[in-house]
PDB file of C-alpha atoms in Angstrom:
ATOM      1  CA  THR T   1      -0.036   0.043  -0.044  1.00  0.00           C
ATOM      2  CA  THR T   2       1.184   3.674  -0.660  1.00  0.00           C
ATOM      3  CA  PHE T   3       0.382   6.986  -0.217  1.00  0.00           C
ATOM      4  CA  GLN T   4       1.312  10.107  -2.099  1.00  0.00           C
ATOM      5  CA  LEU T   5       3.770  12.824  -0.666  1.00  0.00           C
ATOM      6  CA  LYS T   6       4.245  16.257  -2.076  1.00  0.00           C
ATOM      7  CA  GLY T   7       2.932  15.057  -5.525  1.00  0.00           C
ATOM      8  CA  GLN T   8       5.870  12.879  -6.341  1.00  0.00           C
ATOM      9  CA  GLU T   9       5.701  10.335  -8.983  1.00  0.00           C
ATOM     10  CA  ASP T  10       7.555   7.689  -6.521  1.00  0.00           C
ATOM     11  CA  LYS T  11       5.446   6.303  -3.715  1.00  0.00           C
ATOM     12  CA  ALA T  12       6.364   5.782  -0.059  1.00  0.00           C
ATOM     13  CA  PHE T  13       6.047   2.524   1.524  1.00  0.00           C
ATOM     14  CA  ILE T  14       3.150   2.029   3.936  1.00  0.00           C
ATOM     15  CA  HIS T  15       2.299  -1.466   5.438  1.00  0.00           C
ATOM     16  CA  GLU T  16      -1.116  -2.645   4.899  1.00  0.00           C
ATOM     17  CA  ASN T  17      -2.303  -2.597   8.803  1.00  0.00           C
ATOM     18  CA  VAL T  18      -1.054   1.201   8.641  1.00  0.00           C
ATOM     19  CA  GLU T  19      -3.362   4.043   7.308  1.00  0.00           C
ATOM     20  CA  ALA T  20      -2.137   7.453   6.623  1.00  0.00           C
ATOM     21  CA  LEU T  21      -4.249  10.237   8.248  1.00  0.00           C
ATOM     22  CA  TRP T  22      -2.718  13.566   7.469  1.00  0.00           C
ATOM     23  CA  LYS T  23       0.435  15.368   7.013  1.00  0.00           C
ATOM     24  CA  SER T  24       1.299  19.062   8.203  1.00  0.00           C
ATOM     25  CA  SER T  25       2.397  21.729   5.629  1.00  0.00           C
ATOM     26  CA  SER T  26       6.294  22.502   5.884  1.00  0.00           C
ATOM     27  CA  ILE T  27       5.707  24.897   8.706  1.00  0.00           C
ATOM     28  CA  PHE T  28       8.151  23.634  11.110  1.00  0.00           C
ATOM     29  CA  LYS T  29      12.162  24.059  11.247  1.00  0.00           C
ATOM     30  CA  THR T  30      13.653  20.980  11.337  1.00  0.00           C
ATOM     31  CA  PRO T  31      11.230  19.222  13.463  1.00  0.00           C
ATOM     32  CA  GLU T  32      13.128  16.378  15.510  1.00  0.00           C
ATOM     33  CA  SER T  33      10.711  15.154  18.105  1.00  0.00           C
ATOM     34  CA  VAL T  34       6.821  14.849  18.977  1.00  0.00           C
ATOM     35  CA  HIS T  35       5.533  14.508  22.276  1.00  0.00           C
ATOM     36  CA  TYR T  36       1.954  14.173  23.420  1.00  0.00           C
ATOM     37  CA  CYS T  37       0.517  15.921  26.277  1.00  0.00           C
ATOM     38  CA  LYS T  38      -2.827  14.034  27.590  1.00  0.00           C
ATOM     39  CA  LYS T  39      -3.730  16.628  29.910  1.00  0.00           C
ATOM     40  CA  GLN T  40      -3.832  19.436  27.019  1.00  0.00           C
ATOM     41  CA  ASN T  41      -4.764  16.837  24.375  1.00  0.00           C
ATOM     42  CA  ALA T  42      -1.977  18.496  22.305  1.00  0.00           C
ATOM     43  CA  LEU T  43       1.296  17.631  20.546  1.00  0.00           C
ATOM     44  CA  PHE T  44       4.588  19.297  21.209  1.00  0.00           C
ATOM     45  CA  VAL T  45       7.156  19.417  18.287  1.00  0.00           C
ATOM     46  CA  SER T  46      10.728  20.422  18.894  1.00  0.00           C
ATOM     47  CA  ASN T  47      12.385  22.478  16.234  1.00  0.00           C
ATOM     48  CA  ILE T  48      16.269  22.744  16.021  1.00  0.00           C
ATOM     49  CA  ASN T  49      15.972  25.324  13.431  1.00  0.00           C
ATOM     50  CA  GLY T  50      19.457  25.393  12.635  1.00  0.00           C
ATOM     51  CA  LYS T  51      22.219  22.852  13.143  1.00  0.00           C
ATOM     52  CA  PRO T  52      21.627  20.019  15.733  1.00  0.00           C
ATOM     53  CA  LEU T  53      24.890  21.147  17.769  1.00  0.00           C
ATOM     54  CA  GLU T  54      24.696  25.055  17.236  1.00  0.00           C
ATOM     55  CA  LYS T  55      24.274  27.232  20.246  1.00  0.00           C
ATOM     56  CA  ASP T  56      22.139  29.691  18.233  1.00  0.00           C
ATOM     57  CA  GLY T  57      19.133  30.338  20.343  1.00  0.00           C
ATOM     58  CA  ASN T  58      16.847  29.724  17.375  1.00  0.00           C
ATOM     59  CA  GLY T  59      15.371  26.671  18.833  1.00  0.00           C
ATOM     60  CA  PHE T  60      11.521  26.311  19.774  1.00  0.00           C
ATOM     61  CA  ILE T  61       8.662  23.818  20.784  1.00  0.00           C
ATOM     62  CA  SER T  62       5.692  24.139  18.672  1.00  0.00           C
ATOM     63  CA  LYS T  63       2.220  23.100  19.876  1.00  0.00           C
ATOM     64  CA  LEU T  64      -0.466  20.997  17.517  1.00  0.00           C
ATOM     65  CA  SER T  65      -3.472  19.500  17.812  1.00  0.00           C
ATOM     66  CA  PRO T  66      -3.560  15.678  17.454  1.00  0.00           C
ATOM     67  CA  ASP T  67      -5.714  15.994  14.295  1.00  0.00           C
ATOM     68  CA  GLY T  68      -2.775  18.283  12.674  1.00  0.00           C
ATOM     69  CA  LYS T  69      -3.993  21.778  13.327  1.00  0.00           C
ATOM     70  CA  LEU T  70      -1.326  24.166  14.267  1.00  0.00           C
ATOM     71  CA  LEU T  71      -2.094  25.853  17.987  1.00  0.00           C
ATOM     72  CA  LYS T  72       1.260  27.756  18.084  1.00  0.00           C
ATOM     73  CA  LEU T  73       4.109  27.700  15.895  1.00  0.00           C
ATOM     74  CA  GLU T  74       6.564  29.222  18.187  1.00  0.00           C
ATOM     75  CA  TRP T  75       5.048  28.222  21.628  1.00  0.00           C
ATOM     76  CA  VAL T  76       8.242  28.239  23.629  1.00  0.00           C
ATOM     77  CA  LYS T  77      11.356  30.216  22.290  1.00  0.00           C
ATOM     78  CA  GLY T  78      14.825  30.646  23.784  1.00  0.00           C
ATOM     79  CA  LEU T  79      16.290  27.121  23.194  1.00  0.00           C
ATOM     80  CA  HIS T  80      19.178  26.114  21.075  1.00  0.00           C
ATOM     81  CA  ALA T  81      18.410  22.957  19.429  1.00  0.00           C
ATOM     82  CA  PRO T  82      15.700  21.242  21.416  1.00  0.00           C
ATOM     83  CA  LYS T  83      15.312  17.467  20.734  1.00  0.00           C
ATOM     84  CA  GLY T  84      13.962  14.745  22.997  1.00  0.00           C
ATOM     85  CA  MET T  85      10.872  15.746  25.339  1.00  0.00           C
ATOM     86  CA  GLY T  86       9.368  14.258  28.588  1.00  0.00           C
ATOM     87  CA  ILE T  87       6.587  15.337  30.581  1.00  0.00           C
ATOM     88  CA  TYR T  88       6.278  14.660  34.579  1.00  0.00           C
ATOM     89  CA  LYS T  89       3.016  16.379  36.028  1.00  0.00           C
ATOM     90  CA  GLU T  90       3.016  19.897  35.083  1.00  0.00           C
ATOM     91  CA  ARG T  91       6.528  20.078  33.441  1.00  0.00           C
ATOM     92  CA  LEU T  92       7.982  19.492  30.170  1.00  0.00           C
ATOM     93  CA  PHE T  93      11.654  18.477  29.850  1.00  0.00           C
ATOM     94  CA  VAL T  94      13.544  18.783  26.868  1.00  0.00           C
ATOM     95  CA  THR T  95      17.177  18.380  25.836  1.00  0.00           C
ATOM     96  CA  ASP T  96      18.920  21.259  24.433  1.00  0.00           C
ATOM     97  CA  ILE T  97      22.613  20.024  23.465  1.00  0.00           C
ATOM     98  CA  ASP T  98      24.384  20.158  26.838  1.00  0.00           C
ATOM     99  CA  ARG T  99      21.554  21.045  29.098  1.00  0.00           C
ATOM    100  CA  ILE T 100      17.846  20.039  29.909  1.00  0.00           C
ATOM    101  CA  ALA T 101      15.046  22.849  29.885  1.00  0.00           C
ATOM    102  CA  GLU T 102      12.254  22.802  32.130  1.00  0.00           C
ATOM    103  CA  ILE T 103       8.935  24.294  30.848  1.00  0.00           C
ATOM    104  CA  ASP T 104       5.645  24.939  32.592  1.00  0.00           C
ATOM    105  CA  ILE T 105       3.047  23.908  30.437  1.00  0.00           C
ATOM    106  CA  GLU T 106       0.538  25.945  31.585  1.00  0.00           C
ATOM    107  CA  SER T 107       2.207  29.116  31.000  1.00  0.00           C
ATOM    108  CA  GLY T 108       4.452  27.752  28.276  1.00  0.00           C
ATOM    109  CA  LYS T 109       7.582  29.387  30.092  1.00  0.00           C
ATOM    110  CA  ILE T 110      10.782  28.138  30.456  1.00  0.00           C
ATOM    111  CA  ILE T 111      11.361  27.827  34.506  1.00  0.00           C
ATOM    112  CA  GLN T 112      15.137  26.468  34.596  1.00  0.00           C
ATOM    113  CA  PHE T 113      17.828  24.819  32.768  1.00  0.00           C
ATOM    114  CA  TYR T 114      20.072  22.170  34.050  1.00  0.00           C
ATOM    115  CA  ASN T 115      23.356  22.276  32.875  1.00  0.00           C
ATOM    116  CA  VAL T 116      25.223  19.331  31.807  1.00  0.00           C
ATOM    117  CA  PRO T 117      29.069  20.181  31.722  1.00  0.00           C
ATOM    118  CA  ASP T 118      30.376  16.870  30.328  1.00  0.00           C
ATOM    119  CA  ALA T 119      27.407  16.414  27.798  1.00  0.00           C
ATOM    120  CA  LYS T 120      28.177  16.089  23.972  1.00  0.00           C
ATOM    121  CA  PHE T 121      24.723  15.538  22.428  1.00  0.00           C
ATOM    122  CA  LEU T 122      21.702  15.130  24.547  1.00  0.00           C
ATOM    123  CA  ASN T 123      18.921  13.416  22.705  1.00  0.00           C
ATOM    124  CA  ASP T 124      16.080  11.677  24.047  1.00  0.00           C
ATOM    125  CA  ILE T 125      14.293  11.655  27.141  1.00  0.00           C
ATOM    126  CA  ALA T 126      12.319   8.890  29.270  1.00  0.00           C
ATOM    127  CA  VAL T 127      10.427   9.469  32.447  1.00  0.00           C
ATOM    128  CA  ASP T 128       9.318   7.171  34.941  1.00  0.00           C
ATOM    129  CA  VAL T 129       6.225   7.267  37.224  1.00  0.00           C
ATOM    130  CA  SER T 130       8.245   8.347  40.340  1.00  0.00           C
ATOM    131  CA  GLY T 131       9.639  11.295  38.238  1.00  0.00           C
ATOM    132  CA  ARG T 132      12.987  10.257  37.287  1.00  0.00           C
ATOM    133  CA  ILE T 133      14.352  11.495  34.047  1.00  0.00           C
ATOM    134  CA  PHE T 134      16.569   9.390  31.927  1.00  0.00           C
ATOM    135  CA  ILE T 135      18.339  11.288  28.976  1.00  0.00           C
ATOM    136  CA  SER T 136      20.858   9.915  26.358  1.00  0.00           C
ATOM    137  CA  ASP T 137      23.751  11.106  25.208  1.00  0.00           C
ATOM    138  CA  MET T 138      24.360   9.898  22.072  1.00  0.00           C
ATOM    139  CA  GLN T 139      27.990  11.010  21.346  1.00  0.00           C
ATOM    140  CA  ALA T 140      29.237  10.420  24.772  1.00  0.00           C
ATOM    141  CA  ASN T 141      27.553   6.622  25.024  1.00  0.00           C
ATOM    142  CA  THR T 142      25.971   7.474  28.351  1.00  0.00           C
ATOM    143  CA  ILE T 143      22.646   7.494  30.264  1.00  0.00           C
ATOM    144  CA  TYR T 144      22.026  10.722  32.469  1.00  0.00           C
ATOM    145  CA  LEU T 145      19.571  11.057  35.436  1.00  0.00           C
ATOM    146  CA  LEU T 146      17.815  13.914  36.106  1.00  0.00           C
ATOM    147  CA  HIS T 147      15.805  13.795  39.556  1.00  0.00           C
ATOM    148  CA  ASN T 148      15.305  16.164  42.283  1.00  0.00           C
ATOM    149  CA  GLU T 149      17.001  18.902  40.305  1.00  0.00           C
ATOM    150  CA  VAL T 150      20.379  17.060  40.309  1.00  0.00           C
ATOM    151  CA  VAL T 151      21.781  15.621  37.090  1.00  0.00           C
ATOM    152  CA  GLU T 152      24.568  12.811  37.352  1.00  0.00           C
ATOM    153  CA  ILE T 153      25.836  10.058  35.109  1.00  0.00           C
ATOM    154  CA  TRP T 154      23.381   7.154  35.326  1.00  0.00           C
ATOM    155  CA  LEU T 155      25.008   4.445  32.887  1.00  0.00           C
ATOM    156  CA  GLU T 156      28.228   4.993  30.967  1.00  0.00           C
ATOM    157  CA  GLU T 157      29.324   2.253  28.649  1.00  0.00           C
ATOM    158  CA  GLN T 158      31.238   2.320  25.823  1.00  0.00           C
ATOM    159  CA  THR T 159      29.546  -0.913  24.485  1.00  0.00           C
ATOM    160  CA  LEU T 160      26.275   1.561  24.532  1.00  0.00           C
ATOM    161  CA  ALA T 161      27.290   2.875  21.158  1.00  0.00           C
ATOM    162  CA  GLY T 162      25.258   5.871  20.390  1.00  0.00           C
ATOM    163  CA  PRO T 163      22.418   5.796  22.532  1.00  0.00           C
ATOM    164  CA  ASN T 164      19.412   7.508  21.281  1.00  0.00           C
ATOM    165  CA  GLY T 165      15.937   6.617  21.692  1.00  0.00           C
ATOM    166  CA  LEU T 166      14.507   5.626  25.020  1.00  0.00           C
ATOM    167  CA  SER T 167      11.415   4.080  26.469  1.00  0.00           C
ATOM    168  CA  ILE T 168      10.310   3.074  29.738  1.00  0.00           C
ATOM    169  CA  LEU T 169       7.997   0.129  30.389  1.00  0.00           C
ATOM    170  CA  GLN T 170       7.304  -1.111  34.288  1.00  0.00           C
ATOM    171  CA  ASP T 171      10.878  -1.594  35.659  1.00  0.00           C
ATOM    172  CA  TYR T 172      12.800  -1.392  32.864  1.00  0.00           C
ATOM    173  CA  LEU T 173      14.337   1.420  30.558  1.00  0.00           C
ATOM    174  CA  TYR T 174      14.986   0.230  26.945  1.00  0.00           C
ATOM    175  CA  ILE T 175      17.710   2.216  25.086  1.00  0.00           C
ATOM    176  CA  GLY T 176      17.760   2.188  21.109  1.00  0.00           C
ATOM    177  CA  THR T 177      21.672   2.454  20.042  1.00  0.00           C
ATOM    178  CA  ASN T 178      23.560   2.110  16.805  1.00  0.00           C
ATOM    179  CA  ASP T 179      22.360  -1.467  16.049  1.00  0.00           C
ATOM    180  CA  LYS T 180      20.489  -3.080  18.949  1.00  0.00           C
ATOM    181  CA  ILE T 181      17.955  -2.306  22.033  1.00  0.00           C
ATOM    182  CA  VAL T 182      19.361  -2.681  25.244  1.00  0.00           C
ATOM    183  CA  ARG T 183      17.189  -3.183  28.375  1.00  0.00           C
ATOM    184  CA  ALA T 184      18.569  -1.914  31.901  1.00  0.00           C
ATOM    185  CA  ASN T 185      16.880  -2.220  35.012  1.00  0.00           C
ATOM    186  CA  THR T 186      15.849   1.223  36.342  1.00  0.00           C
ATOM    187  CA  SER T 187      16.577   0.311  39.980  1.00  0.00           C
ATOM    188  CA  THR T 188      19.692  -2.013  39.634  1.00  0.00           C
ATOM    189  CA  LYS T 189      21.334  -0.381  36.306  1.00  0.00           C
ATOM    190  CA  MET T 190      21.484  -4.299  35.346  1.00  0.00           C
ATOM    191  CA  HIS T 191      21.580  -4.113  31.741  1.00  0.00           C
ATOM    192  CA  SER T 192      21.983  -6.624  28.598  1.00  0.00           C
ATOM    193  CA  ASP T 193      21.561  -6.708  25.017  1.00  0.00           C
ATOM    194  CA  TYR T 194      17.702  -7.241  24.170  1.00  0.00           C
ATOM    195  CA  ILE T 195      17.092  -7.185  20.572  1.00  0.00           C
ATOM    196  CA  LEU T 196      20.057  -7.283  18.226  1.00  0.00           C
ATOM    197  CA  ASN T 197      20.487  -6.160  14.559  1.00  0.00           C
ATOM    198  CA  THR T 198      17.941  -3.523  14.323  1.00  0.00           C
ATOM    199  CA  GLY T 199      20.233  -0.746  12.563  1.00  0.00           C
ATOM    200  CA  GLY T 200      20.213   2.604  13.957  1.00  0.00           C
ATOM    201  CA  ILE T 201      17.454   3.725  16.102  1.00  0.00           C
ATOM    202  CA  ASP T 202      16.255   7.063  16.459  1.00  0.00           C
ATOM    203  CA  GLY T 203      12.629   6.956  17.991  1.00  0.00           C
ATOM    204  CA  LEU T 204      11.845   4.205  20.493  1.00  0.00           C
ATOM    205  CA  THR T 205       8.629   3.003  21.832  1.00  0.00           C
ATOM    206  CA  CYS T 206       7.944  -0.053  23.869  1.00  0.00           C
ATOM    207  CA  LEU T 207       4.091  -1.428  24.062  1.00  0.00           C
ATOM    208  CA  GLU T 208       2.595  -3.012  26.863  1.00  0.00           C
ATOM    209  CA  ASN T 209       2.745  -6.639  24.920  1.00  0.00           C
ATOM    210  CA  ASP T 210       6.331  -6.532  24.442  1.00  0.00           C
ATOM    211  CA  GLN T 211       6.347  -4.958  20.946  1.00  0.00           C
ATOM    212  CA  PHE T 212       8.616  -2.102  19.840  1.00  0.00           C
ATOM    213  CA  ILE T 213       7.903   0.561  17.447  1.00  0.00           C
ATOM    214  CA  TYR T 214      11.360   2.173  16.212  1.00  0.00           C
ATOM    215  CA  SER T 215      12.475   4.974  13.453  1.00  0.00           C
ATOM    216  CA  ASP T 216      16.015   4.822  12.130  1.00  0.00           C
ATOM    217  CA  TRP T 217      15.996   8.658  11.220  1.00  0.00           C
ATOM    218  CA  SER T 218      16.840   8.226   7.551  1.00  0.00           C
ATOM    219  CA  GLY T 219      13.030   7.510   6.853  1.00  0.00           C
ATOM    220  CA  ASN T 220      11.880   3.992   8.018  1.00  0.00           C
ATOM    221  CA  VAL T 221       9.628   2.955  11.199  1.00  0.00           C
ATOM    222  CA  TYR T 222       9.531  -0.783  12.231  1.00  0.00           C
ATOM    223  CA  ILE T 223       7.852  -2.674  14.888  1.00  0.00           C
ATOM    224  CA  THR T 224       9.459  -5.756  15.893  1.00  0.00           C
ATOM    225  CA  THR T 225       8.624  -8.207  19.220  1.00  0.00           C
ATOM    226  CA  LEU T 226      11.567 -10.316  20.850  1.00  0.00           C
ATOM    227  CA  GLY T 227      12.060 -13.514  18.673  1.00  0.00           C
ATOM    228  CA  LYS T 228       9.768 -12.487  15.934  1.00  0.00           C
ATOM    229  CA  GLU T 229      10.928 -11.212  12.471  1.00  0.00           C
ATOM    230  CA  THR T 230      10.850  -7.470  12.272  1.00  0.00           C
ATOM    231  CA  GLU T 231       8.490  -5.697   9.870  1.00  0.00           C
ATOM    232  CA  LYS T 232       8.672  -2.342   8.169  1.00  0.00           C
ATOM    233  CA  LEU T 233       5.704  -0.068   8.726  1.00  0.00           C
ATOM    234  CA  LEU T 234       6.924   2.850   6.799  1.00  0.00           C
ATOM    235  CA  GLY T 235       9.428   3.982   4.114  1.00  0.00           C
ATOM    236  CA  THR T 236      10.051   7.251   2.762  1.00  0.00           C
ATOM    237  CA  VAL T 237      14.077   7.246   2.118  1.00  0.00           C
ATOM    238  CA  PRO T 238      13.478   7.653  -1.565  1.00  0.00           C
ATOM    239  CA  GLN T 239      11.763  10.520  -1.040  1.00  0.00           C
ATOM    240  CA  LYS T 240      14.299  11.921   0.901  1.00  0.00           C
ATOM    241  CA  ILE T 241      11.907  12.079   4.008  1.00  0.00           C
ATOM    242  CA  ASN T 242      12.942  11.477   7.479  1.00  0.00           C
ATOM    243  CA  ALA T 243      11.409   9.529  10.155  1.00  0.00           C
ATOM    244  CA  ALA T 244      13.010  10.892  13.414  1.00  0.00           C
ATOM    245  CA  ASP T 245      11.918  11.011  17.064  1.00  0.00           C
ATOM    246  CA  PHE T 246       7.866  10.071  16.731  1.00  0.00           C
ATOM    247  CA  GLU T 247       5.389   9.841  19.436  1.00  0.00           C
ATOM    248  CA  TYR T 248       2.922   6.712  19.432  1.00  0.00           C
ATOM    249  CA  VAL T 249      -0.218   7.016  21.682  1.00  0.00           C
ATOM    250  CA  PRO T 250      -1.553   3.575  22.410  1.00  0.00           C
ATOM    251  CA  GLU T 251      -5.144   4.837  23.075  1.00  0.00           C
ATOM    252  CA  SER T 252      -5.623   5.976  19.673  1.00  0.00           C
ATOM    253  CA  LYS T 253      -3.007   3.738  17.965  1.00  0.00           C
ATOM    254  CA  ILE T 254      -1.595   6.954  16.215  1.00  0.00           C
ATOM    255  CA  ILE T 255       1.895   7.488  15.487  1.00  0.00           C
ATOM    256  CA  TYR T 256       3.233  11.216  14.697  1.00  0.00           C
ATOM    257  CA  VAL T 257       6.108  11.359  12.926  1.00  0.00           C
ATOM    258  CA  PRO T 258       8.560  14.089  12.593  1.00  0.00           C
ATOM    259  CA  THR T 259      10.284  14.587   9.409  1.00  0.00           C
ATOM    260  CA  PHE T 260      13.295  16.494  10.483  1.00  0.00           C
ATOM    261  CA  TYR T 261      14.731  18.312   7.282  1.00  0.00           C
ATOM    262  CA  ASP T 262      11.129  17.862   5.157  1.00  0.00           C
ATOM    263  CA  ASN T 263       9.993  19.902   8.120  1.00  0.00           C
ATOM    264  CA  ARG T 264       6.566  18.515   8.657  1.00  0.00           C
ATOM    265  CA  VAL T 265       4.684  15.961  10.931  1.00  0.00           C
ATOM    266  CA  MET T 266       2.760  13.250   9.590  1.00  0.00           C
ATOM    267  CA  ALA T 267       0.212  10.685  11.391  1.00  0.00           C
ATOM    268  CA  TYR T 268      -0.590   7.416  10.707  1.00  0.00           C
ATOM    269  CA  LYS T 269      -2.894   5.039  12.464  1.00  0.00           C
ATOM    270  CA  ILE T 270      -1.139   1.560  13.218  1.00  0.00           C
ATOM    271  CA  ASN T 271      -4.000  -1.120  12.772  1.00  0.00           C
ATOM    272  CA  TYR T 272      -2.205  -4.073  14.947  1.00  0.00           C
TER     273      TYR T 272
END
């Protein structure tokens, strides 16, 4: 099954169990991540608006409705190159190269920044039920922890090559790397390889039934289960449309994919 993008002759790949819902116009500025806020029933979109490691002050967060209506393009400004996001209570936490921004969701104001002096490329965020915020550093092979307003190294491992996408399910943090998914116990830090040969992972979500959805940034989105064959859900590499750090909302079974250099967000229903 295919669905037309940008009026191109070439078609994007879309799995038969996936339905294309909508695609935004090219209003965003290098959108890297999408995160759903249940309380506001809104999507937050992080816009790098420049180079991923450039401290230019151009970065911002947009606010979008789940059906694709733009609520506010520059909802939060004053960031450099925002990427991964996570919510705890009334706060949105956003990685910003070597710092983490804490944003009051109600007012859309930045409350404070947490500087991470040794960080090289902070990327994704995952938050557990107790408010512990896990952050991946893709270039330093490190997972940081922000808790009680203190940032510390939680896991530093050279074999943890290029950690990017993070997802928490129950007592485990799942870490997407350059070539596999690693599972780490959030209490003991004990970790081991979980699913191998994935290729590079950008966005990562673990579902309740032990299925994983992950993207590879270049334009592919996959679904996999331990011990089963991986299936491609979406493919837009020939169209040069990226698939960065997506959001998946289990209640609606909708995945929201930021297309990075293509400057859009696309929504699909996953009928599994």
